[in-house]
Coordinates of C-alpha atoms in Angstrom, one line a residue:
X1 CA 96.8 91.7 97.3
X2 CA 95.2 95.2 97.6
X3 CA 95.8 96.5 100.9
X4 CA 94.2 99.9 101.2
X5 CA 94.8 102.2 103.7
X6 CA 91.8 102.1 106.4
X7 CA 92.3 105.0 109.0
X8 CA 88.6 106.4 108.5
X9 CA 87.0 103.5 110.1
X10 CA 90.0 102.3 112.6
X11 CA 89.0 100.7 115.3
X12 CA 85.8 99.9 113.9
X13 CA 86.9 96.0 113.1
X14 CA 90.3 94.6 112.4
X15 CA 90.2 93.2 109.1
X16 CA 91.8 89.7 108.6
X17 CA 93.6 89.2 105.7
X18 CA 95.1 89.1 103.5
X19 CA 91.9 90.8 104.1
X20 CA 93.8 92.2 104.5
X21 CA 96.7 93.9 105.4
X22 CA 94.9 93.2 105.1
X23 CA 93.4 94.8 106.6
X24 CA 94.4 95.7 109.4
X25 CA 95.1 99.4 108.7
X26 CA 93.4 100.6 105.1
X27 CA 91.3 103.2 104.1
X28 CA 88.0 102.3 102.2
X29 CA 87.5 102.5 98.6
X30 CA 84.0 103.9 99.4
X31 CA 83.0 106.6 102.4
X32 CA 81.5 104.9 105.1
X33 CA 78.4 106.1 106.4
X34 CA 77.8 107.0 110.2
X35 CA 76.6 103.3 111.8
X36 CA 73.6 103.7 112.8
X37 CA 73.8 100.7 115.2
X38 CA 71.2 98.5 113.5
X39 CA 70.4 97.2 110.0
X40 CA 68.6 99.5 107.3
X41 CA 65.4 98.6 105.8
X42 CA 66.3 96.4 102.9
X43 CA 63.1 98.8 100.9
X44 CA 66.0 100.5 99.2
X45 CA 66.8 97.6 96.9
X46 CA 69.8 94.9 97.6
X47 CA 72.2 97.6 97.4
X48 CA 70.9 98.6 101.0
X49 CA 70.9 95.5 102.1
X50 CA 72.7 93.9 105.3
X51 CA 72.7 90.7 104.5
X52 CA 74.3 90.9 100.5
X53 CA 77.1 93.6 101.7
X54 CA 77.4 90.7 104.4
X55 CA 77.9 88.4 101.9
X56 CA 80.1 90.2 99.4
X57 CA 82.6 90.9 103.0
X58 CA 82.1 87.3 103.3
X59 CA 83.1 86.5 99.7
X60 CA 85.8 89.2 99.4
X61 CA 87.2 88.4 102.6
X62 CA 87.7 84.3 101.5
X63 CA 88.9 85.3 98.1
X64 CA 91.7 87.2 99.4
X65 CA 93.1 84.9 102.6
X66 CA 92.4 81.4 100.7
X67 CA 92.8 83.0 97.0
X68 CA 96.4 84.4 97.7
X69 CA 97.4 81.5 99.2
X70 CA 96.2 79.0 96.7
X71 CA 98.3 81.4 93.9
X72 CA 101.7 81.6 95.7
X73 CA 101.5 77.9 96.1
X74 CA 100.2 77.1 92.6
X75 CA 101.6 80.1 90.3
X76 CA 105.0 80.0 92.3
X77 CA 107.3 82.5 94.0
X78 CA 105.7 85.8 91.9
X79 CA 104.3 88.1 95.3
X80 CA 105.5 90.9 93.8
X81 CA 103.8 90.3 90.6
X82 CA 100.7 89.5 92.1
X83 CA 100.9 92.6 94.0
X84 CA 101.3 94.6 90.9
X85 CA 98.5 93.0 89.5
X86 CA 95.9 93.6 92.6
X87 CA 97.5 97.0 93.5
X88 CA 96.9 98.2 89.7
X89 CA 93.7 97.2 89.9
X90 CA 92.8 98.9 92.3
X91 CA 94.5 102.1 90.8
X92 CA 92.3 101.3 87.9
X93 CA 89.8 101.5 90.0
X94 CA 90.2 104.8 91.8
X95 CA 91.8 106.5 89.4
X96 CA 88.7 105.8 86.9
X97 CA 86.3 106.4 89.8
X98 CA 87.8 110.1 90.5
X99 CA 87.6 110.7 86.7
X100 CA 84.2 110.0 86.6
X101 CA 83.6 111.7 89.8
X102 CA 82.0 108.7 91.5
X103 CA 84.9 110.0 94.7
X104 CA 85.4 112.9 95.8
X105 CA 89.6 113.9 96.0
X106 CA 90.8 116.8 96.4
X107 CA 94.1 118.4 94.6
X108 CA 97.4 116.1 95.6
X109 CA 100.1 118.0 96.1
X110 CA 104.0 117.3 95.8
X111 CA 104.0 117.1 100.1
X112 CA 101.4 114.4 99.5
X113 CA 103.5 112.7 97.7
X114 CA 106.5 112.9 100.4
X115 CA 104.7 112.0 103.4
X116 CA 102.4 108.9 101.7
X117 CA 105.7 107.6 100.3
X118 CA 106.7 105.8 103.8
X119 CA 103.0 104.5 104.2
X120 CA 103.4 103.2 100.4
X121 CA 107.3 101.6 101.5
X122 CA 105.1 100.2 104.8
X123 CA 102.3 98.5 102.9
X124 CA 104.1 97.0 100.3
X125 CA 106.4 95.7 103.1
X126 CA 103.0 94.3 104.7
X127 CA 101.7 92.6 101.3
X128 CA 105.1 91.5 100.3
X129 CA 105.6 89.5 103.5
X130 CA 102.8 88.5 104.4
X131 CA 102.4 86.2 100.7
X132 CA 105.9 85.4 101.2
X133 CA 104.6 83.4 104.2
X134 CA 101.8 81.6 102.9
X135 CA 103.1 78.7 101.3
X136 CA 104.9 77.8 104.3
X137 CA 103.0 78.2 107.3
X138 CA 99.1 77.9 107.8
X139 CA 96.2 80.3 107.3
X140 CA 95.6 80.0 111.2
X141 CA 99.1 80.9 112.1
X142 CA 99.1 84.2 110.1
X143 CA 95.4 84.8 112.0
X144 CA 97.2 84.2 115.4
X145 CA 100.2 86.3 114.2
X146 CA 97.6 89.6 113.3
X147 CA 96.2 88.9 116.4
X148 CA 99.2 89.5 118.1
X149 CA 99.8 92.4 116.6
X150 CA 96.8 93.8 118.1
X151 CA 98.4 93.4 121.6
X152 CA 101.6 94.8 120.4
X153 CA 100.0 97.9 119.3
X154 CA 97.8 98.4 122.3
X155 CA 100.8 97.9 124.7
X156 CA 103.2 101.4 122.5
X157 CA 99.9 103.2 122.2
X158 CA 99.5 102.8 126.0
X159 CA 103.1 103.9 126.9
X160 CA 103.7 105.8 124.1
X161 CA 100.5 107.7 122.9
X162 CA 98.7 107.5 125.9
X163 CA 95.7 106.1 125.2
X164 CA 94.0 104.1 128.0
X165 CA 92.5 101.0 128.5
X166 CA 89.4 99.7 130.4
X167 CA 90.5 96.1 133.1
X168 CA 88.1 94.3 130.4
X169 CA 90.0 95.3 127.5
X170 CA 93.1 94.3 129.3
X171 CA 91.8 91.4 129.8
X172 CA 90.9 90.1 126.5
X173 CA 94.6 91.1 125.5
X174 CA 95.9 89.2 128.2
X175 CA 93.5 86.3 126.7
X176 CA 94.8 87.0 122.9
X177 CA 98.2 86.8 124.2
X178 CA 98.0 83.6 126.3
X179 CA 95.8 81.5 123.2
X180 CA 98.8 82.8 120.7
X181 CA 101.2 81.5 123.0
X182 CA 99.4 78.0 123.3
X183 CA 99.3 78.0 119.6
X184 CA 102.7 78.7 118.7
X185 CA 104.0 76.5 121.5
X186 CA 102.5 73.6 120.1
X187 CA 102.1 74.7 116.0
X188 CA 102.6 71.1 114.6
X189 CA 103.5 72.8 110.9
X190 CA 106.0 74.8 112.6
X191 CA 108.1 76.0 109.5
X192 CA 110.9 78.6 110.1
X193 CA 111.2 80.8 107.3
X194 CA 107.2 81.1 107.2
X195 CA 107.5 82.5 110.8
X196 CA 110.2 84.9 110.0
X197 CA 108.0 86.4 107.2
X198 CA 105.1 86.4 110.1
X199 CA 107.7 88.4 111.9
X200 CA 108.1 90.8 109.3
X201 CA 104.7 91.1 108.3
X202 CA 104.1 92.0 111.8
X203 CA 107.1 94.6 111.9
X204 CA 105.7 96.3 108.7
X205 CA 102.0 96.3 110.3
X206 CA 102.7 97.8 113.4
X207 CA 105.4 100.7 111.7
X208 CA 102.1 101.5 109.2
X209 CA 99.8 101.8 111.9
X210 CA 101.4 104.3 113.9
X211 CA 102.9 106.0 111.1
X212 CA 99.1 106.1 109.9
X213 CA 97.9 106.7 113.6
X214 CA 100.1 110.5 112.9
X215 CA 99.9 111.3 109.4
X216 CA 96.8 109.9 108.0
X217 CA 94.8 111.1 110.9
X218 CA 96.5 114.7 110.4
X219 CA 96.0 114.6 106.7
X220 CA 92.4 113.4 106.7
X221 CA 90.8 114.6 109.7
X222 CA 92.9 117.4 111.4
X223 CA 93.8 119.8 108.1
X224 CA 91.6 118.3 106.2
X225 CA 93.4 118.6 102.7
X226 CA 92.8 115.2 101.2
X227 CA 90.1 112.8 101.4
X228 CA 90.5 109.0 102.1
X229 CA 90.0 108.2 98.6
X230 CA 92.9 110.4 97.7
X231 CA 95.3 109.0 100.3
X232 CA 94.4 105.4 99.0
X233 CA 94.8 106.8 95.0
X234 CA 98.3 107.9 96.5
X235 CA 99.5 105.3 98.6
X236 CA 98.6 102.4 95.7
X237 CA 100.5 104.4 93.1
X238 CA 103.2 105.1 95.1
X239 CA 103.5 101.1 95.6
X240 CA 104.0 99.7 92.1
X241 CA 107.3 101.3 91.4
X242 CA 108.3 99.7 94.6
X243 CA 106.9 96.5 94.0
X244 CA 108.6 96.3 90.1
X245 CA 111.6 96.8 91.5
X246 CA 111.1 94.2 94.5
X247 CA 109.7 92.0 91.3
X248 CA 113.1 92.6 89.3
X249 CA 115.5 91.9 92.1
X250 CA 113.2 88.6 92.8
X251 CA 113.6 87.9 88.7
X252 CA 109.9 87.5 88.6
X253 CA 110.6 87.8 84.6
X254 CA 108.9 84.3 83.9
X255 CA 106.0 85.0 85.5
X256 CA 103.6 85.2 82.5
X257 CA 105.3 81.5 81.4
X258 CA 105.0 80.0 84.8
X259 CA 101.4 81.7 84.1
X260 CA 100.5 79.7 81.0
X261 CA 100.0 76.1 81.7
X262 CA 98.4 76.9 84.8
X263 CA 95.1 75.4 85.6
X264 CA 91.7 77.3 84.6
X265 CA 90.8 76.9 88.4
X266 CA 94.7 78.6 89.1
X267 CA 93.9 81.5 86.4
X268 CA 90.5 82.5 87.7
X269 CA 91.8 82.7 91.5
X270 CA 94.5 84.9 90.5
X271 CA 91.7 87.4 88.5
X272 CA 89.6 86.7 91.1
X273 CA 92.1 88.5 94.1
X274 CA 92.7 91.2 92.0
X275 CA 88.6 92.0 92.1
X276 CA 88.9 91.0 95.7
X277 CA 90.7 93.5 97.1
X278 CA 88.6 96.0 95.2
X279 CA 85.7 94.5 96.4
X280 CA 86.8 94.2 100.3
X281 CA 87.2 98.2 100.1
X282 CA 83.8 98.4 99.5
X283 CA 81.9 96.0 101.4
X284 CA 83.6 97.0 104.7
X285 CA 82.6 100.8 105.1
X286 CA 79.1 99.5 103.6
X287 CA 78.3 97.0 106.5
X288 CA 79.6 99.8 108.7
X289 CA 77.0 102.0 107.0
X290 CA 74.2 99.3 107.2
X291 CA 74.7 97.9 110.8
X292 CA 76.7 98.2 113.9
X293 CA 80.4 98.7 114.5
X294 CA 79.9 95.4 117.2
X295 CA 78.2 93.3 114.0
X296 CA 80.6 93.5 111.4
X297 CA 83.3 92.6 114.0
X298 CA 81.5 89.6 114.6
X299 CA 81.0 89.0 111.4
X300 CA 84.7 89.3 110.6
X301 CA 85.8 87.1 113.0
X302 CA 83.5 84.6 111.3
X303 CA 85.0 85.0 107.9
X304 CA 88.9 84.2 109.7
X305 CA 87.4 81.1 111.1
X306 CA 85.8 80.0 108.3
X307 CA 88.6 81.0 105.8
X308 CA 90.8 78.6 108.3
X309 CA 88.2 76.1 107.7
X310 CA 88.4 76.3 104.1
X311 CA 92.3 76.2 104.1
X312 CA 92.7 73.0 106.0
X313 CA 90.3 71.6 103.5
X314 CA 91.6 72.7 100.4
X315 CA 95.5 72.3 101.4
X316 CA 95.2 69.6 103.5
X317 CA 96.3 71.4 106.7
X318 CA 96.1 69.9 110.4
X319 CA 96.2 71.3 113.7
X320 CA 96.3 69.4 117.1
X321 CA 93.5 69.9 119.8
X322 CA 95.7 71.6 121.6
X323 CA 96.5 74.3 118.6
X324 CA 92.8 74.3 118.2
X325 CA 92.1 75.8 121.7
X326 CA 95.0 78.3 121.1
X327 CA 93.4 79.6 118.4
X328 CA 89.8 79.5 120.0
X329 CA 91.5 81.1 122.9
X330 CA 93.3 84.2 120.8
X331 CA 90.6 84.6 118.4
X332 CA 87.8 85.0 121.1
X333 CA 90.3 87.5 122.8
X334 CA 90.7 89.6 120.1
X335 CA 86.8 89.2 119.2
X336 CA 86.4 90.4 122.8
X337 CA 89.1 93.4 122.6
X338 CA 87.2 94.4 119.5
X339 CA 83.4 94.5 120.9
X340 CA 85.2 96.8 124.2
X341 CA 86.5 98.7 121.9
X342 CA 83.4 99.6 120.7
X343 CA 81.7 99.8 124.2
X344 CA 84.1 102.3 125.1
X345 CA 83.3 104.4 122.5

């Protein structure tokens, strides 16, 4: 899964995701726009338009929770090559798109290279983990689990950064916090080792968003001497020697046999996460660009419940009523942290 590095628009909308990693903290593959707090005129043809970048976030967004989990479960224990798959594309990507000066990045330096190299060790920690975790637990419980993290970060950026909170917004975390608990207290697919690698994932999220939260901003906004595009060309190609050599100690050697006799259905998903996480880079700083911050965090929150939706249909996965409210509960707290957010702003 492509994971890119989203500091430009942070605090805009919390990805889901595999969305992810999605999404939670990456950096666009395209320069948002300033919202302008309302949809533009769709006169400039469909690339202007709301509703297809809503569409293509909706798509994206699917194909990389549902798609990654259907590959680890089909293709087999091969995260790491998966991630050197979707991380190279999106090197491809950049890479090509700087050569043919479709994004702007300015000259990368050796100190680039230094300080990126912990976000790089971070992020593959994040993807790593977080398909690790899949097979075994359900695509609610790793929504519930990012959800948590949100709480977790808000509660060191109060004591630690200083940033203050509004009673609302303390309030909706206290709501996040008390459906996640209702959840996990009664999580009738309860596997162990998929919640340790929840645990991890959350570990490696919350170390890349405040090591993010100091260098990324200070990099990108404060000195100024690279542009998000080149802190995301930099963090993906610092990954994939980290990720072979995660791949070589997991002897993902047979991965291209395992590959073979899979299904057509199996190949095309695999393909299909590699141009996701591409595509999630672009459609996110679009819809920022097209409507308000509040709208595409609504919309978000409608691609994790649907993509949970979709995952207990395809895999055959059931939750009790009293997991269902948990995860009303913590998804309609974090929906609610979000749209604060934005009102504080």
């Amino acid at each position: 899964m492509v994971a890119m590095n989203k500091a430009s628009i942070e605090g805009t909308a919390p990805p889901s995701t595999d969305e992810e990693n999605q999404a939670n903290l990456t950096e666009p593959l395209v320069e948002p726009d300033k919202p302008n707090g309302s949809a533009k005129s769709a006169s400039g043809g469909i690339g202007e338009s709301a509703a297809f970048w809503l569409l293509m976030l909706f798509v994206a967004s699917v194909t990389m929770t549902v798609g990654n989990k259907y590959v680890m479960k089909t293709w087999g224990d091969f995260a790491n090559t998966l991630t050197l798959m979707q991380n190279g594309t999106a090197v491809l990507y950049l890479a090509g798109s700087r050569y043919a000066g479709m994004l702007e990045m300015k000259p990368i330096t050796g100190k680039q290279w230094q300080v990126f190299a912990a976000t790089a060790f971070f992020l593959s920690m994040q993807i790593l983990t977080s398909l690790k975790a899949l097979p075994y637990v359900a695509i609610a419980t790793v929504v519930v689990f990012r959800n948590t993290c949100t709480v977790i970060i808000a509660i060191i950026d109060y004591f630690f950064f200083g940033n203050k909170f509004s009673k609302l917004q303390m309030a909706s975390l206290a709501l996040t916090t008390v459906g996640m608990l209702i959840y996990a207290g009664q999580d009738i697919n309860f596997n162990l080792v998929g919640y340790l690698w929840c645990v991890g994932n959350s570990v490696a999220t919350i170390a890349n968003t405040f090591w993010n939260k100091v260098f990324i901003t200070k990099y990108t906004k404060e000195l100024k001497v690279q542009t998000s595009y080149g802190v995301s060309l930099i963090q993906q190609i610092e990954t994939l020697p980290i990720v072979f050599v995660l791949a070589a100690f997991n002897n993902e050697g047979g991965a291209y046999i395992a590959y073979q006799p899979l299904e057509l259905p199996a190949k095309l998903t695999i393909l299909a996460t590699c141009a996701g996480g591409v595509l999630i880079g672009i459609a996110y700083p679009k819809c920022f660009s097209l409507l308000s911050g509040t709208s595409v965090v609504v919309a978000s929150t409608a691609n994790k419940a649907v993509s949970i939706l979709i995952g207990m249909w395809l895999f055959g996965t059931r939750l009790s009523l009293t997991q269902v409210l948990g995860l009303a509960i913590c998804i309609a707290g974090s929906l609610w942290y979000a749209v604060e957010g934005k009102r504080k702003k």
